[in-house]
XYZ file of C-alpha atoms in Angstrom:
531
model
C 176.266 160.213 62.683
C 174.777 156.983 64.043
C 174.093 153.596 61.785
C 170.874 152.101 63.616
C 169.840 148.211 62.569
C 166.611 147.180 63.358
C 165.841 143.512 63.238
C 165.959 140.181 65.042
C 169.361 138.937 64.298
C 169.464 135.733 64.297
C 172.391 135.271 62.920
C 175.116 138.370 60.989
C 176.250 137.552 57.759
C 179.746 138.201 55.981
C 178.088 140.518 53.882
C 176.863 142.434 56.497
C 180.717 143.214 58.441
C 181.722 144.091 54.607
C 179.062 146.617 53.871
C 179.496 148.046 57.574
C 183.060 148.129 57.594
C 182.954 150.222 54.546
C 180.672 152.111 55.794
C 182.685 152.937 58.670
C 186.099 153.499 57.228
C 185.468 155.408 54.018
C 182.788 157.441 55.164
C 179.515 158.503 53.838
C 179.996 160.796 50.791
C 179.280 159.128 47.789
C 176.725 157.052 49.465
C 173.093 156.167 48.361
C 169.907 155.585 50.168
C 167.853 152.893 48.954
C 165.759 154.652 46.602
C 168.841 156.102 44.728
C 169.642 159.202 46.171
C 172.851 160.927 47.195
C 173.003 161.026 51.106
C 173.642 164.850 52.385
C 175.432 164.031 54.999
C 179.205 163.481 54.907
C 179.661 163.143 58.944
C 182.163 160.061 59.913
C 180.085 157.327 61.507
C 180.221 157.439 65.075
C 178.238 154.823 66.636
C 175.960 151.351 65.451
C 172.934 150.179 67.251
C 171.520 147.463 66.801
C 168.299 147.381 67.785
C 167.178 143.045 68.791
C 163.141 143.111 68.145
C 161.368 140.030 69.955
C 164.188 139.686 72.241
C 161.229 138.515 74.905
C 160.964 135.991 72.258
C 162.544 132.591 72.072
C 162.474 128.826 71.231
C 159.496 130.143 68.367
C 159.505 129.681 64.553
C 159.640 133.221 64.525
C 162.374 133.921 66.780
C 164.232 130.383 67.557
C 167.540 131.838 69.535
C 166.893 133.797 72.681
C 168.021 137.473 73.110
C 171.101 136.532 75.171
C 172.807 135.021 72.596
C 172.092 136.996 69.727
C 173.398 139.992 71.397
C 176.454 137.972 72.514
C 176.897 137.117 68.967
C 176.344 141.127 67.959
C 179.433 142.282 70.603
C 181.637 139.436 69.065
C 180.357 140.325 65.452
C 181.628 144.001 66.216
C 184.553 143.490 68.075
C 186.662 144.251 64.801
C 184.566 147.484 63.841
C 186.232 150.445 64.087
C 183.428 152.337 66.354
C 181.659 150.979 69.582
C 178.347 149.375 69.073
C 175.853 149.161 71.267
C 172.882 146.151 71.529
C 169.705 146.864 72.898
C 167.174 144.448 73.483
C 163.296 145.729 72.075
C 160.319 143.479 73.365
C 157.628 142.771 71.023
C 153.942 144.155 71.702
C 152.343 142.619 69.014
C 150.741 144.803 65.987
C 151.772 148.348 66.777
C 151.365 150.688 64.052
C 154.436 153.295 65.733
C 156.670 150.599 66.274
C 159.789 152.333 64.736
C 159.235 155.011 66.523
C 158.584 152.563 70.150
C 161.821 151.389 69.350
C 163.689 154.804 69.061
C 162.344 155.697 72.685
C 163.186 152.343 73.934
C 166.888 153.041 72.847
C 166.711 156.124 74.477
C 165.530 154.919 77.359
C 167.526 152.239 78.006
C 170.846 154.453 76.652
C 169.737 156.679 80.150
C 169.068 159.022 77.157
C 172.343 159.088 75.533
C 171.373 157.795 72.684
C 168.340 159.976 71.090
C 167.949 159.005 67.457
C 166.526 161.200 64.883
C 166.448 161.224 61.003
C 168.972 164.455 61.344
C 171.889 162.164 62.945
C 170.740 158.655 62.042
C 171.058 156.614 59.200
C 168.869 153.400 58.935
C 170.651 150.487 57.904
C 167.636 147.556 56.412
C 166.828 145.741 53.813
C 163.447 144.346 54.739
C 159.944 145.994 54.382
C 160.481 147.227 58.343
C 162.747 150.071 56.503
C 158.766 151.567 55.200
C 158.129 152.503 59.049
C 161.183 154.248 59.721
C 160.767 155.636 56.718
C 157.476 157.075 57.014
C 158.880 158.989 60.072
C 161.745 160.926 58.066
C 164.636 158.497 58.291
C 166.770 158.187 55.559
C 168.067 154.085 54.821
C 170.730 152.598 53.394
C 169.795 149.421 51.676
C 172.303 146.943 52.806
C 171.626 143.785 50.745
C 168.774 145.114 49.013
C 169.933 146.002 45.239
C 166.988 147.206 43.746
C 164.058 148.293 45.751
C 161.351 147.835 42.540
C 162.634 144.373 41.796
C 163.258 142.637 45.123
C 166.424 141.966 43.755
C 169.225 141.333 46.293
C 173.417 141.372 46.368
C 173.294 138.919 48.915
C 171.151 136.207 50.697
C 169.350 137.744 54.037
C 170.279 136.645 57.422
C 166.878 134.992 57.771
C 167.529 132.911 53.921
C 170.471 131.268 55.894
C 168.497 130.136 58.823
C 165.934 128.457 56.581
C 168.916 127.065 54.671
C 170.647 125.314 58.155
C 167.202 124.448 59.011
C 166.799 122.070 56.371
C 170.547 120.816 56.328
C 172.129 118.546 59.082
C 175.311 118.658 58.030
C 175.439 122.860 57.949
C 178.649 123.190 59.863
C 180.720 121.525 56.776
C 178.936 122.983 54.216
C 180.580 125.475 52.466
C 177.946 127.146 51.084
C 176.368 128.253 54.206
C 179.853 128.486 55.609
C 180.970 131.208 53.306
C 178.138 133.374 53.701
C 178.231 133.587 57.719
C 180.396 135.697 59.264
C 182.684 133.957 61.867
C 181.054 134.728 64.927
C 177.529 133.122 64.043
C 179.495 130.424 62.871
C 181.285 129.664 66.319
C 178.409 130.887 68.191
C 175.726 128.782 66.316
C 178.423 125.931 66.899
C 179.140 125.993 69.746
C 175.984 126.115 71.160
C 174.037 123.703 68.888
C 171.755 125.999 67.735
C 171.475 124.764 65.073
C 169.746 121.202 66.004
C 167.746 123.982 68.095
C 166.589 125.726 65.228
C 165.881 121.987 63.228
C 163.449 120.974 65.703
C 161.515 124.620 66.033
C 161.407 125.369 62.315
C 160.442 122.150 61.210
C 158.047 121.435 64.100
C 154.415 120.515 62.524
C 152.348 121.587 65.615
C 153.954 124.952 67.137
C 153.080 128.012 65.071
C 155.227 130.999 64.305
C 154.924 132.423 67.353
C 154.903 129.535 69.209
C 151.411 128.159 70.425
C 149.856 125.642 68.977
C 146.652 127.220 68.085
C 146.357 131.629 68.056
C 142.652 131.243 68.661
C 143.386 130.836 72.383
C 141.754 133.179 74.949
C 144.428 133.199 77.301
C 143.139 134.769 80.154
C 140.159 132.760 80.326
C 142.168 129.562 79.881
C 144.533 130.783 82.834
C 141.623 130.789 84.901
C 139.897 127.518 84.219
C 143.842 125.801 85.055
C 143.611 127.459 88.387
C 140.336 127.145 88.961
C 140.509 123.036 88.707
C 144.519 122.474 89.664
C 143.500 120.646 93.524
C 140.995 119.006 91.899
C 143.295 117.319 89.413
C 146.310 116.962 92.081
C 143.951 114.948 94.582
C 143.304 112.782 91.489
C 147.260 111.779 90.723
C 148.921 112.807 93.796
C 148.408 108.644 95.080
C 151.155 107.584 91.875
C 153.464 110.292 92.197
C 157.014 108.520 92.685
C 159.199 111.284 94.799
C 162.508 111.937 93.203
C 162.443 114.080 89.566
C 159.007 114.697 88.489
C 158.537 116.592 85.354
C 154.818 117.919 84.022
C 154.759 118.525 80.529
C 152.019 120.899 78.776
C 152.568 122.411 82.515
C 150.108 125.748 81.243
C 150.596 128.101 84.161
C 152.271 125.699 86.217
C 149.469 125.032 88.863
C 149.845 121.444 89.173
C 153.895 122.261 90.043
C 152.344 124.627 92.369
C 150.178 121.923 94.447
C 153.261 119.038 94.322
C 156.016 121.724 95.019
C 153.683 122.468 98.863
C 152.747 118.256 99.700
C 155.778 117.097 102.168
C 155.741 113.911 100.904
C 157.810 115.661 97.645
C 160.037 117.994 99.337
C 162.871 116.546 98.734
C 161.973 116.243 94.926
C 163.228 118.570 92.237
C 160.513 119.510 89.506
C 160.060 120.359 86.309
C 157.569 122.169 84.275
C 158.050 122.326 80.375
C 155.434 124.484 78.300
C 155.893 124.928 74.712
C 153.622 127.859 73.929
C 155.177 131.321 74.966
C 152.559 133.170 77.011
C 151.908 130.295 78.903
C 155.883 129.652 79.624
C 156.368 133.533 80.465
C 153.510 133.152 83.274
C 155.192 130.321 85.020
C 158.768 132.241 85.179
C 156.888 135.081 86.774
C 155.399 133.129 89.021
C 158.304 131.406 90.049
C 159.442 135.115 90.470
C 156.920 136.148 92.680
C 157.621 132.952 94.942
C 154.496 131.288 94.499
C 155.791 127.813 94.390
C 155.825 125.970 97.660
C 160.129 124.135 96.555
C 162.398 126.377 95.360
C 163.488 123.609 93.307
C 161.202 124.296 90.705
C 162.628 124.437 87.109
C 160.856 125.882 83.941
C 162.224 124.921 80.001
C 160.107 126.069 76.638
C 160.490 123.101 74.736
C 158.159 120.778 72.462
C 157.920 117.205 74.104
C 156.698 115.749 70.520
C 159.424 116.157 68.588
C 162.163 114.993 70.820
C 163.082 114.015 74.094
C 162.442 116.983 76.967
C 164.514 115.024 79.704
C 167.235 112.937 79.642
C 166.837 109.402 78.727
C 166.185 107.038 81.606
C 166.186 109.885 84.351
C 162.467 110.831 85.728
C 160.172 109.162 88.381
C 157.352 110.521 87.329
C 156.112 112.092 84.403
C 152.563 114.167 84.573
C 150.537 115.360 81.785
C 147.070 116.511 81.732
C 144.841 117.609 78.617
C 148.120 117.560 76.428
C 147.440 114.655 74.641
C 144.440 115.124 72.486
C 146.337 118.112 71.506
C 148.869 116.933 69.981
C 146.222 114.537 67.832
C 144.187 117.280 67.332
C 146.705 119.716 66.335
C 149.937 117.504 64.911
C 149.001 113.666 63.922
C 148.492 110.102 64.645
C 152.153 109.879 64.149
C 152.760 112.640 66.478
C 151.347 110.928 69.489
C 152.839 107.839 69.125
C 156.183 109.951 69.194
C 155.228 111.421 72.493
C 154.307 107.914 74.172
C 157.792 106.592 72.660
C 159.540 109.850 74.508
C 158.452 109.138 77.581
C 159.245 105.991 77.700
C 162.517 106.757 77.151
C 162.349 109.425 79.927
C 161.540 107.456 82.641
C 163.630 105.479 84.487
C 162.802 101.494 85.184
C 159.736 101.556 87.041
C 158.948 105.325 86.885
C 155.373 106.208 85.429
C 153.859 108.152 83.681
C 150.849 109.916 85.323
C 148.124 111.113 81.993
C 144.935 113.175 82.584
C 142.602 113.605 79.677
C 139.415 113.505 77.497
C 138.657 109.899 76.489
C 136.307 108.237 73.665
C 134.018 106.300 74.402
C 134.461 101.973 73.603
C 133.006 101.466 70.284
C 132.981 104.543 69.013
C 131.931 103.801 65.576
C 128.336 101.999 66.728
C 125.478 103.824 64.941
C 123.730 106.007 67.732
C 120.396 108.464 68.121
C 120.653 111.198 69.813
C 118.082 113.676 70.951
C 118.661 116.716 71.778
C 116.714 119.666 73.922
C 115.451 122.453 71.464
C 113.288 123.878 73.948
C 116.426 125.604 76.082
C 117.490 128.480 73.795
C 116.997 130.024 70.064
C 116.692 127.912 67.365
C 117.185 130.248 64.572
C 120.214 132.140 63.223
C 122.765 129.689 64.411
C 125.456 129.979 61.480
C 125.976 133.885 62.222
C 129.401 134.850 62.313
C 131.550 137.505 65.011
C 134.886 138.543 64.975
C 134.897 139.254 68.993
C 134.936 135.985 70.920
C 132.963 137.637 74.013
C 129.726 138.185 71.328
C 130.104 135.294 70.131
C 130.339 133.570 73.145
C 127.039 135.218 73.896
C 125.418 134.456 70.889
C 126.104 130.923 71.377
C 125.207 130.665 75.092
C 121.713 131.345 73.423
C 120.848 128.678 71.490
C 119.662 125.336 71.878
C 121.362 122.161 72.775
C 119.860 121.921 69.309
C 120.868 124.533 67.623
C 123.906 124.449 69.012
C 124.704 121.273 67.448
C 124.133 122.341 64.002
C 126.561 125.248 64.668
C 129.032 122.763 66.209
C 128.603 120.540 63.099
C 129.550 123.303 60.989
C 132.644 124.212 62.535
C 134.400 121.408 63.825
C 137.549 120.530 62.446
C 136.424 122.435 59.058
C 139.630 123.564 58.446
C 141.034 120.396 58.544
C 138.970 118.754 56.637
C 137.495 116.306 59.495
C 133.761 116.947 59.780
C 131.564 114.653 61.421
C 128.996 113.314 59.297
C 124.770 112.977 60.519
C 121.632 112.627 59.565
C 118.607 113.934 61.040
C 115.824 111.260 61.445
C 112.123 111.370 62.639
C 111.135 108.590 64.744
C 107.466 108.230 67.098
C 107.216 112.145 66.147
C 110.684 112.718 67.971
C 114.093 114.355 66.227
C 117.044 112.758 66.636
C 120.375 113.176 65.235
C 122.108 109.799 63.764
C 125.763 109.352 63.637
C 128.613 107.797 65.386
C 129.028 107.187 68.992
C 132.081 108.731 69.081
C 131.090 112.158 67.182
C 128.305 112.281 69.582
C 130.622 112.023 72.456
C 132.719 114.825 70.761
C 129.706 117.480 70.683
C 128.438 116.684 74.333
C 131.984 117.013 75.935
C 132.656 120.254 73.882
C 129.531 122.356 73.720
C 129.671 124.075 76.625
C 133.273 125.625 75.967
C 131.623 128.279 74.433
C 133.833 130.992 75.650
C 136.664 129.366 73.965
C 134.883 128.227 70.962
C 137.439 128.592 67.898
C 140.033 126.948 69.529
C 138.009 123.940 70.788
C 136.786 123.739 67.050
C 140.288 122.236 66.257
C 140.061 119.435 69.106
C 139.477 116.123 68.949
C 138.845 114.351 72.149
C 137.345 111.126 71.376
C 139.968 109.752 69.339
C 140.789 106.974 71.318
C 138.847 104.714 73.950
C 140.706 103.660 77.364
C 141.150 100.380 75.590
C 142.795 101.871 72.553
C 145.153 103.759 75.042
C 146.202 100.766 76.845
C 146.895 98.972 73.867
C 149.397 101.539 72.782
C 151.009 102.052 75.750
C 151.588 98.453 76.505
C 152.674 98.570 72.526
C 155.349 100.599 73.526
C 156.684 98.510 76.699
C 154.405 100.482 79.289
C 152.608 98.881 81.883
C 149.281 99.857 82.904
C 148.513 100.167 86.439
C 145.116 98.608 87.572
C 143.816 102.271 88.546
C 144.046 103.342 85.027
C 139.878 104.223 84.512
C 138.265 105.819 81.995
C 135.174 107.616 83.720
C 132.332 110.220 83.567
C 132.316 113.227 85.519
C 129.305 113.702 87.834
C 129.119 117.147 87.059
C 129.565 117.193 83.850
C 126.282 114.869 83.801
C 124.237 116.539 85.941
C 125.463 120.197 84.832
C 125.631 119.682 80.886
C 124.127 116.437 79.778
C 120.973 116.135 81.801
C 117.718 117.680 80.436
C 119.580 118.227 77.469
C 121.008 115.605 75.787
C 120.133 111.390 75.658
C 121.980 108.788 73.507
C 119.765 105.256 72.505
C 120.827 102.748 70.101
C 118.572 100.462 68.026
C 117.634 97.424 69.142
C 114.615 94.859 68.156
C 113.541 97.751 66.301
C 112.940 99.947 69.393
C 115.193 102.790 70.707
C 116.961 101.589 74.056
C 118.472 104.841 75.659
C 122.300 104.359 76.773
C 124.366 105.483 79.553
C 126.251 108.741 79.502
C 129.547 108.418 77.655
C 132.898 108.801 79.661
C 134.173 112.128 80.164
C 137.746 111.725 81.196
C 140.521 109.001 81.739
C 143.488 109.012 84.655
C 145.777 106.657 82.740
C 149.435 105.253 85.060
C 151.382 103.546 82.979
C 154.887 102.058 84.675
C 157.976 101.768 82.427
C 158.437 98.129 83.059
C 160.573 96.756 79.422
């Protein structure tokens, strides 16, 4: 007879050596299942596997600790059981509805079929609604810390209960109530390795969600593409500031910035380092680095969150990149936020390293009254609030209205969920429609219109929060220097591909309309640590 424990395992509880350890010694007869019943079979336990779900999971709200050490802490957690255990690692592949039974073959597979698992010679040890699924596939289950199925009601705290209960207490280690509910080999584990200052910063993170992106409306593979796609383009743009030495590029995405310094010979003697905080995007740049794709093989990738706390050590980079990172953390975390991530990498560099930042800009006065008229002859006009669940349809719906239209759907859905709408009105002037509002909102519909493939996400985003002046006030706030190259700018293509024929700004003056220039589309920002 085999006890099988599904779960993540973050961390093994007292209670839980206790109840197995029992198990183990006295034997079976007697005991219950968790809806009550007598268990027929009286066979001495021979075996526990723990199965480690999400263990290609880490550094996440979701699953903080990475698989290596929670199956080191399973061997020394069974060390002092009287049967061998066995820890196998189960990758997650996201909603499956046979995932119990995924898991069994995985076992066997990875046992070299030693281990095959069925309800007649396994007993399911859980206390969590994942015991329904192996349930629903014959498996009898022993309910652990579960007490009473109908009531939720519970002889002891979960493993997950304690993780939430270090996460919001700094001084864990000496508490006694957490203490007396671990068993020892979390404790020395989670000690030893600090994971629990790890687990502080992921679980209390405002920006990173559970499974740790900062927005799950992203369309991966098309974002993949567009990094590629403009990677020498932004290179030939920075690669002038670069100071050779360490050079770190944070919000790295697939890592194709890394990829274009790692092959210029002015760097090769220069170690880098890319740091990504959402997980899909961090497991593309390790496989990449696998497949030998980077030009130095001194190329180093770390899934951490640069907002929150320091990503390097203090006073030890030459140059720090970042491109399109910044508005995201506005966008997505807050005002606050940001200025944490300019103080971070100050600290980062060393004296006179700099700090290399690509991204959207607002235009200068941003809150001046503006008109802006807008092309309703270049698509439908009609039916613009209609609602998809598939991104590709929806990217095709919207692809066919108007720069018109198209505004009124973009007015709708822009930052509705957090409660940061623009605000318009639509006036009549010489027989011509124009929409009134701020410069700065205007700027925000005609730089994200066209990322229609891409649309929920970009609904979230604000990029014209700040004006290059604003930005150079800030960093020079926090004891940067800003270079003389430092430019806010617009894009030629972006004018000629997406604002011409289809969009004009004019501001009143004298009681006319006088039409204005494009607004800027991006900013290449080098600001020197100089104290």
């Amino acid at each position: 007879m085999y006890l099988f424990i599904p779960g993540r395992h973050h961390i093994l509880t007292d209670f839980q050596f206790k109840y197995l350890y029992k198990l183990v010694n006295t034997g079976l007869h007697g005991v219950k299942d968790v809806n009550g019943e007598a268990l027929p079979h009286h066979e001495p336990v021979e075996a526990i596997i723990f199965a480690v779900t999400s263990a290609n999971h880490a550094g996440t709200k979701r699953n903080p600790i990475p698989f290596y050490l929670r199956a080191m802490m399973i061997q020394e957690f069974s060390k002092d059981l009287p049967v061998p255990c066995y820890v196998y690692g189960i990758d997650d592949v996201g909603v499956l509805e046979n995932f119990a039974a995924y898991t069994l073959k995985q076992v066997k597979h990875q046992s070299d079929q030693a281990l095959q698992l069925s309800p007649e010679n396994t007993l399911v040890v859980c206390s969590t609604p994942v015991m329904n699924m192996y349930e629903a596939i014959g498996f009898k289950i022993l309910p652990a810390e579960l007490q009473d199925r109908k009531t939720q009601k519970f002889h002891a705290p979960l493993p997950w209960d304690i993780v939430d209960l270090i996460a919001s207490n700094h001084a864990w280690e000496s508490d006694d109530e957490i203490i007396d509910k671990l068993h020892i080999s979390s404790y020395k584990l989670w000690k030893n390795y600090k994971l629990g200052q790890k687990v502080q910063i992921i679980l209390n993170d405002p920006i990173i969600g559970d499974d740790g992106d900062i927005t799950e409306s992203r369309d991966y593979g098309s974002y993949v593409r567009q990094m590629d796609e403009i990677a020498e383009i932004k290179y030939k743009d920075t690669a002038a500031y670069i100071q050779p030495g360490k050079i770190g590029d944070i919000g790295c995405a697939v890592g194709s910035w890394l990829k274009q310094a790692s092959e210029d010979p002015k760097l090769r003697e220069s170690d880098f380092y890319g740091i990504e905080v959402a997980r899909q995007l961090f497991d593309i740049c390790n496989q990449r680095k696998h497949n030998g794709e980077f030009g130095n093989p001194n190329v180093f990738f770390a899934q951490k969150n640069a907002v929150t706390s320091l990503v390097f050590e203090d006073s030890s980079m030459n140059t720090i990149h970042t491109s399109s990172l910044t508005h995201e953390i506005e966008s997505y975390g807050s005002r606050a936020d940001l200025l944490s991530f300019i103080k971070n990498r100050y600290k980062e560099l060393e004296m006179g390293g700099v700090w290399i930042n690509r991204d959207v800009i607002g235009p200068e006065d941003g809150n001046t009254m503006v008109y802006m008229q807008l092309n309703p002859t270049d698509g439908r006009n009609d039916d613009f609030e209609k609602e998809f669940d598939n991104t590709t349809v929806l990217c095709d719906y919207l692809n066919g209205l108007s720069t018109f239209a198209r505004f009124k759907r973009f007015a709708k859905d822009f930052r509705k969920h957090e409660n940061d709408q623009i605000l318009y009105e639509t006036k009549t002037i010489a027989g011509e429609t124009y929409i009134h509002l701020k410069l700065k909102d205007a700027a925000e519909y005609m730089l994200t219109k066209d990322y229609t493939d891409n649309w929920q996400s970009e609904m979230h985003e604000r990029f014209c929060f700040w004006s290059i002046t604003d930005w150079k006030q800030n960093l020079e706030e926090a004891g940067f220097r800003i270079e003389e190259s430092s430019n806010a700018y617009t894009n030629p293509w972006i004018a000629q591909n997406r604002f011409e024929g289809k969009v004009k700004l004019f501001i009143q003056e004298d009681g006319k309309l006088k039409e204005l220039p494009h607004p800027p589309t991006n900013a290449l920002i080098v600001a020197r640590k100089v104290g």
